[in-house]
Amino acid sequence: MKYIYSFLLLLSIPVLVAAQQKLKPTNHYKITYWRSADGKPKEDRNPVISIVGPNQNIVTTASIFEGNGRYPFEQSIIEKPSNILFQIADLNKQTQIATADSTAISKQIIEITNETKQILGYNCKKATTVVNSNRIDLWFTTEAGIKAAPTVLGQNLGLVLEQVRNGNSYLTATSIKDIKATDVKDFKGSKLKLTDALSYKDLLWKSRFTTLKIFENETINFIDKPQSNDSIFRFAGGTVIVRKVKFPSIESTQNVFADLTEQSNGDAYDRTGSVFIIPTDKKISLMDALKNSVKVLPIYDNGNGKQYQGVTATQDFTPVVELMRFFTPFGVGKYNNLKLKDKSWAEQVFYRQDISELFPLFNGKEVWVAVFIGNYDKGGHKVSLNITLHNGGRQKPEKEIIMPLFNTTNVMEMAGQEYATMFSIEKGLEVSFTLDKDVKNAKLRYTTTGHGGWGNGDEFVPKKNSIWLDGKETFSFVPWRQDCGSYRLSNPASGNFETGLSSSDLSRSNWCPGTVTNPNFIDLGDLKAGTHTIKVSIPMGKPEGGSSSAWNVSGILIGKE
């Protein structure tokens, strides 16, 4: 594709226009603008190209002009003399979208100053404007006899030869070439199939990344006999939904995000939620337990009198890989009828987390993806989950080691999986693992939240988390969130106290109702091949009456060979 539109067939050899030459408005010209920033040229970047003709101006780039633009790409066309702005985007080889704006050019507010300088031999004046708090300087000349610019800004001023954003980012004209176009077909905007500007922007934005729709408006609730279908399975009384997903095989330089939306469908309380992958690489997996019984899972016994099912890695079992730990707010959506003065409740809660470091585990593979929300309500919650894949942004790593070690979040809570109370004794949680090769720059992706929802429970009492590697304390911190009151408008059913506080305002052990809990990346250094042991110790509070504390911790070893 020499050029996106057939109306401009550029078959002749361009001729460089002499400086200060009066250009003919009946001819066609190609103006090239190079990019620079802070005084340094960006010649590796795609220069901007402005095509000026008697009936339209086209703003494009060199790669698109030369027929090798990378999808999606966008071009602007200003139709003359109406000054209608057409935005045209090619999303792929088959799909092109367009929108039109008849006021974008005419409504620009631009102030012309007395400053002058020369560019390409032309005397230029400076004009200024502000776009989204960015100061834009436009150096333009009226000596050339044509009107054009490297963007839609200043198209009516004259010939804009330089555009400067915030004093340090430049688009500067380096050449003006006369194009002899004997076969010119005028652009006809009336022949385009147009969409509204908002839909255009949305379609263009979404075309820049890949979206995998995992769950859409699915119910997570608690009933005696949850109903599965051909693609979505429901387990543990309906509190776990599972679907097998085929991920595309892509470069490891992708940025990958998990997006979850949630709203109450009946449950009014703040609940623990988790988005996770179920590994099936060993003899036993959580899928076996979900289909049959929690009894098939290996037992972790630390000597405190309780047995914990499926929380640590063994020779025959890999624990679930947690992508996102989230917490539902108090009744968002369903209970928005609980009105308070000057409170406009959110309709739903949106959670988004970067999971790029875990993507190599399921890159190009078919895996089980699951969402858990612990609740005892037959209405429960409604959730939607997408995973989005974005090109670039990460340095391509060496060969990575990703080893799930432990996860004490009892995602089969409603099917009898024990709560994570193993921290009641000094041994806490211990897991041993064996490395076949040396691992460089090892890190533990560690996610932790404390639970025990009464005054002295660990949910509301700061507790030190300590990570031990091969018998030595490597890292310790107190996981604590003090920003929970920021999310009050997502918590319509939150209890209100005589103190003037709401339950959702209270600080908690690394979580708030309506938020995601971020993982900590704990440096473990370089690890030699062989067997190592990681221990997590937490001074967990003692039970009071029928209430007890628990800590949901997950750990994944990440490193490079």
Short mmCIF file of N, CA and C in Angstrom, two decimals, residues 298-384:
data_model
loop_
_atom_site.label_atom_id
_atom_site.label_comp_id
_atom_site.label_asym_id
_atom_site.label_seq_id
_atom_site.Cartn_x
_atom_site.Cartn_y
_atom_site.Cartn_z
N PRO A 298 -2.96 -33.02 49.27
CA PRO A 298 -1.92 -33.33 50.27
C PRO A 298 -2.10 -32.46 51.51
N ILE A 299 -1.71 -32.99 52.64
CA ILE A 299 -1.91 -32.33 53.94
C ILE A 299 -0.61 -31.67 54.39
N TYR A 300 -0.75 -30.42 54.86
CA TYR A 300 0.35 -29.78 55.56
C TYR A 300 0.04 -29.83 57.05
N ASP A 301 0.93 -30.42 57.81
CA ASP A 301 0.73 -30.58 59.26
C ASP A 301 1.94 -29.99 59.97
N ASN A 302 1.73 -28.88 60.66
CA ASN A 302 2.86 -28.23 61.33
C ASN A 302 2.89 -28.51 62.84
N GLY A 303 2.01 -29.42 63.29
CA GLY A 303 2.06 -29.83 64.68
C GLY A 303 1.15 -29.07 65.61
N ASN A 304 0.29 -28.22 65.10
CA ASN A 304 -0.61 -27.47 65.99
C ASN A 304 -1.95 -28.15 66.20
N GLY A 305 -2.08 -29.37 65.69
CA GLY A 305 -3.31 -30.13 65.90
C GLY A 305 -4.29 -30.05 64.75
N LYS A 306 -4.01 -29.24 63.73
CA LYS A 306 -4.89 -29.13 62.58
C LYS A 306 -4.17 -29.58 61.32
N GLN A 307 -4.95 -29.96 60.34
CA GLN A 307 -4.40 -30.37 59.05
C GLN A 307 -4.91 -29.43 57.96
N TYR A 308 -3.97 -28.97 57.13
CA TYR A 308 -4.29 -27.97 56.12
C TYR A 308 -4.12 -28.58 54.73
N GLN A 309 -5.21 -28.55 53.95
CA GLN A 309 -5.25 -29.26 52.68
C GLN A 309 -4.80 -28.36 51.52
N GLY A 310 -3.80 -28.86 50.77
CA GLY A 310 -3.44 -28.25 49.50
C GLY A 310 -2.87 -26.84 49.57
N VAL A 311 -2.05 -26.55 50.60
CA VAL A 311 -1.52 -25.19 50.73
C VAL A 311 -0.05 -25.07 50.35
N THR A 312 0.69 -26.18 50.29
CA THR A 312 2.11 -26.12 49.97
C THR A 312 2.44 -27.05 48.80
N ALA A 313 3.51 -26.70 48.08
CA ALA A 313 3.97 -27.52 46.97
C ALA A 313 4.59 -28.81 47.50
N THR A 314 4.29 -29.93 46.84
CA THR A 314 4.88 -31.22 47.15
C THR A 314 5.34 -31.86 45.85
N GLN A 315 5.89 -33.04 45.96
CA GLN A 315 6.35 -33.75 44.77
C GLN A 315 5.20 -34.04 43.82
N ASP A 316 3.98 -34.20 44.37
CA ASP A 316 2.83 -34.58 43.56
C ASP A 316 1.80 -33.48 43.39
N PHE A 317 2.07 -32.28 43.91
CA PHE A 317 1.03 -31.24 43.92
C PHE A 317 1.64 -29.85 43.82
N THR A 318 1.03 -29.00 42.96
CA THR A 318 1.39 -27.59 42.86
C THR A 318 0.20 -26.76 43.33
N PRO A 319 0.39 -25.87 44.31
CA PRO A 319 -0.74 -25.05 44.78
C PRO A 319 -1.20 -24.08 43.70
N VAL A 320 -2.39 -23.53 43.89
CA VAL A 320 -2.94 -22.60 42.90
C VAL A 320 -2.04 -21.37 42.80
N VAL A 321 -2.00 -20.80 41.59
CA VAL A 321 -1.18 -19.62 41.32
C VAL A 321 -2.09 -18.40 41.36
N GLU A 322 -1.94 -17.60 42.39
CA GLU A 322 -2.82 -16.45 42.56
C GLU A 322 -2.37 -15.30 41.67
N LEU A 323 -3.26 -14.86 40.78
CA LEU A 323 -3.00 -13.71 39.93
C LEU A 323 -3.39 -12.42 40.61
N MET A 324 -4.50 -12.44 41.35
CA MET A 324 -5.02 -11.22 41.98
C MET A 324 -5.77 -11.57 43.27
N ARG A 325 -5.42 -10.91 44.36
CA ARG A 325 -6.20 -10.99 45.61
C ARG A 325 -7.05 -9.73 45.70
N PHE A 326 -8.35 -9.90 45.83
CA PHE A 326 -9.23 -8.73 45.89
C PHE A 326 -10.25 -8.93 47.01
N PHE A 327 -10.90 -7.83 47.37
CA PHE A 327 -11.89 -7.87 48.44
C PHE A 327 -13.13 -7.12 48.00
N THR A 328 -14.28 -7.77 48.15
CA THR A 328 -15.52 -7.13 47.75
C THR A 328 -15.86 -6.04 48.76
N PRO A 329 -16.50 -4.97 48.31
CA PRO A 329 -16.97 -3.95 49.25
C PRO A 329 -18.30 -4.37 49.88
N PHE A 330 -18.80 -3.54 50.74
CA PHE A 330 -20.07 -3.82 51.40
C PHE A 330 -21.23 -3.50 50.46
N GLY A 331 -21.66 -4.52 49.68
CA GLY A 331 -22.94 -4.47 48.98
C GLY A 331 -23.07 -3.52 47.82
N VAL A 332 -21.97 -3.18 47.13
CA VAL A 332 -22.08 -2.22 46.02
C VAL A 332 -23.03 -2.77 44.96
N GLY A 333 -23.89 -1.92 44.45
CA GLY A 333 -24.85 -2.32 43.42
C GLY A 333 -26.19 -2.71 44.02
N LYS A 334 -26.24 -3.85 44.65
CA LYS A 334 -27.50 -4.37 45.19
C LYS A 334 -28.06 -3.47 46.29
N TYR A 335 -27.19 -2.88 47.08
CA TYR A 335 -27.64 -2.11 48.24
C TYR A 335 -27.45 -0.61 48.06
N ASN A 336 -27.40 -0.17 46.81
CA ASN A 336 -27.28 1.26 46.56
C ASN A 336 -28.53 2.04 46.95
N ASN A 337 -29.60 1.33 47.31
CA ASN A 337 -30.82 1.98 47.78
C ASN A 337 -30.68 2.48 49.22
N LEU A 338 -29.58 2.11 49.89
CA LEU A 338 -29.34 2.61 51.25
C LEU A 338 -28.72 4.00 51.14
N LYS A 339 -29.57 5.01 51.07
CA LYS A 339 -29.14 6.36 50.76
C LYS A 339 -28.57 7.08 51.98
N LEU A 340 -27.53 7.87 51.73
CA LEU A 340 -26.97 8.78 52.72
C LEU A 340 -26.80 10.14 52.07
N LYS A 341 -26.93 11.17 52.87
CA LYS A 341 -26.78 12.53 52.36
C LYS A 341 -25.40 12.73 51.73
N ASP A 342 -25.36 13.30 50.54
CA ASP A 342 -24.12 13.63 49.84
C ASP A 342 -23.27 12.42 49.49
N LYS A 343 -23.89 11.24 49.40
CA LYS A 343 -23.18 10.04 49.00
C LYS A 343 -23.81 9.50 47.72
N SER A 344 -23.01 9.42 46.67
CA SER A 344 -23.46 8.82 45.41
C SER A 344 -22.66 7.53 45.22
N TRP A 345 -23.33 6.40 45.44
CA TRP A 345 -22.63 5.11 45.45
C TRP A 345 -22.17 4.70 44.06
N ALA A 346 -21.04 4.01 44.01
CA ALA A 346 -20.57 3.41 42.75
C ALA A 346 -21.53 2.30 42.35
N GLU A 347 -21.67 2.07 41.05
CA GLU A 347 -22.55 1.00 40.57
C GLU A 347 -21.86 -0.36 40.67
N GLN A 348 -20.54 -0.38 40.55
CA GLN A 348 -19.76 -1.60 40.64
C GLN A 348 -18.33 -1.22 41.00
N VAL A 349 -17.52 -2.22 41.30
CA VAL A 349 -16.12 -1.98 41.62
C VAL A 349 -15.26 -2.59 40.53
N PHE A 350 -14.22 -1.86 40.14
CA PHE A 350 -13.31 -2.30 39.09
C PHE A 350 -11.93 -2.53 39.69
N TYR A 351 -11.39 -3.73 39.48
CA TYR A 351 -10.06 -4.08 39.96
C TYR A 351 -9.16 -4.34 38.74
N ARG A 352 -7.93 -3.84 38.80
CA ARG A 352 -7.00 -4.05 37.69
C ARG A 352 -5.61 -4.25 38.26
N GLN A 353 -4.94 -5.32 37.82
CA GLN A 353 -3.61 -5.61 38.36
C GLN A 353 -2.68 -6.14 37.27
N ASP A 354 -1.43 -5.67 37.32
CA ASP A 354 -0.39 -6.13 36.41
C ASP A 354 0.06 -7.53 36.85
N ILE A 355 -0.04 -8.50 35.94
CA ILE A 355 0.35 -9.88 36.25
C ILE A 355 1.42 -10.36 35.26
N SER A 356 2.16 -9.41 34.69
CA SER A 356 3.13 -9.74 33.63
C SER A 356 4.15 -10.77 34.07
N GLU A 357 4.61 -10.67 35.34
CA GLU A 357 5.69 -11.55 35.78
C GLU A 357 5.27 -13.01 35.83
N LEU A 358 3.97 -13.26 35.86
CA LEU A 358 3.47 -14.64 35.91
C LEU A 358 3.06 -15.19 34.55
N PHE A 359 3.00 -14.31 33.54
CA PHE A 359 2.48 -14.75 32.25
C PHE A 359 3.26 -15.89 31.62
N PRO A 360 4.59 -15.97 31.77
CA PRO A 360 5.30 -17.12 31.16
C PRO A 360 4.77 -18.47 31.62
N LEU A 361 4.10 -18.53 32.76
CA LEU A 361 3.54 -19.80 33.24
C LEU A 361 2.45 -20.32 32.32
N PHE A 362 1.70 -19.41 31.70
CA PHE A 362 0.58 -19.87 30.86
C PHE A 362 0.65 -19.33 29.44
N ASN A 363 1.76 -18.76 29.06
CA ASN A 363 1.95 -18.27 27.69
C ASN A 363 1.83 -19.43 26.70
N GLY A 364 0.87 -19.33 25.79
CA GLY A 364 0.68 -20.35 24.76
C GLY A 364 0.06 -21.64 25.27
N LYS A 365 -0.42 -21.66 26.51
CA LYS A 365 -0.94 -22.90 27.09
C LYS A 365 -2.45 -22.82 27.32
N GLU A 366 -3.04 -23.97 27.48
CA GLU A 366 -4.45 -24.07 27.86
C GLU A 366 -4.49 -24.39 29.35
N VAL A 367 -5.09 -23.49 30.13
CA VAL A 367 -5.06 -23.64 31.59
C VAL A 367 -6.44 -23.36 32.17
N TRP A 368 -6.63 -23.81 33.41
CA TRP A 368 -7.85 -23.53 34.15
C TRP A 368 -7.70 -22.19 34.87
N VAL A 369 -8.62 -21.27 34.57
CA VAL A 369 -8.66 -19.97 35.24
C VAL A 369 -9.90 -19.94 36.14
N ALA A 370 -9.71 -19.46 37.38
CA ALA A 370 -10.80 -19.52 38.35
C ALA A 370 -10.93 -18.21 39.11
N VAL A 371 -12.14 -17.96 39.61
CA VAL A 371 -12.40 -16.85 40.52
C VAL A 371 -13.14 -17.41 41.73
N PHE A 372 -12.69 -16.99 42.91
CA PHE A 372 -13.31 -17.40 44.18
C PHE A 372 -13.75 -16.16 44.95
N ILE A 373 -14.96 -16.21 45.51
CA ILE A 373 -15.41 -15.23 46.50
C ILE A 373 -16.06 -16.01 47.63
N GLY A 374 -15.49 -15.91 48.82
CA GLY A 374 -16.06 -16.61 49.97
C GLY A 374 -17.34 -15.93 50.45
N ASN A 375 -18.47 -16.64 50.36
CA ASN A 375 -19.74 -16.06 50.84
C ASN A 375 -20.74 -17.17 51.10
N TYR A 376 -21.78 -16.86 51.86
CA TYR A 376 -22.80 -17.84 52.21
C TYR A 376 -24.18 -17.37 51.75
N ASP A 377 -24.22 -16.58 50.69
CA ASP A 377 -25.46 -15.96 50.26
C ASP A 377 -25.91 -16.58 48.93
N LYS A 378 -27.19 -16.86 48.80
CA LYS A 378 -27.67 -17.49 47.57
C LYS A 378 -27.69 -16.50 46.39
N GLY A 379 -27.71 -15.21 46.69
CA GLY A 379 -27.59 -14.21 45.63
C GLY A 379 -26.14 -13.96 45.27
N GLY A 380 -25.33 -13.82 46.30
CA GLY A 380 -23.89 -13.71 46.13
C GLY A 380 -23.43 -12.47 45.40
N HIS A 381 -22.61 -12.67 44.36
CA HIS A 381 -21.95 -11.58 43.66
C HIS A 381 -21.98 -11.84 42.15
N LYS A 382 -21.88 -10.76 41.37
CA LYS A 382 -21.75 -10.85 39.93
C LYS A 382 -20.34 -10.37 39.55
N VAL A 383 -19.65 -11.13 38.72
CA VAL A 383 -18.29 -10.74 38.33
C VAL A 383 -18.10 -10.91 36.83
N SER A 384 -17.19 -10.08 36.29
CA SER A 384 -16.68 -10.24 34.93
C SER A 384 -15.17 -10.16 35.01
#
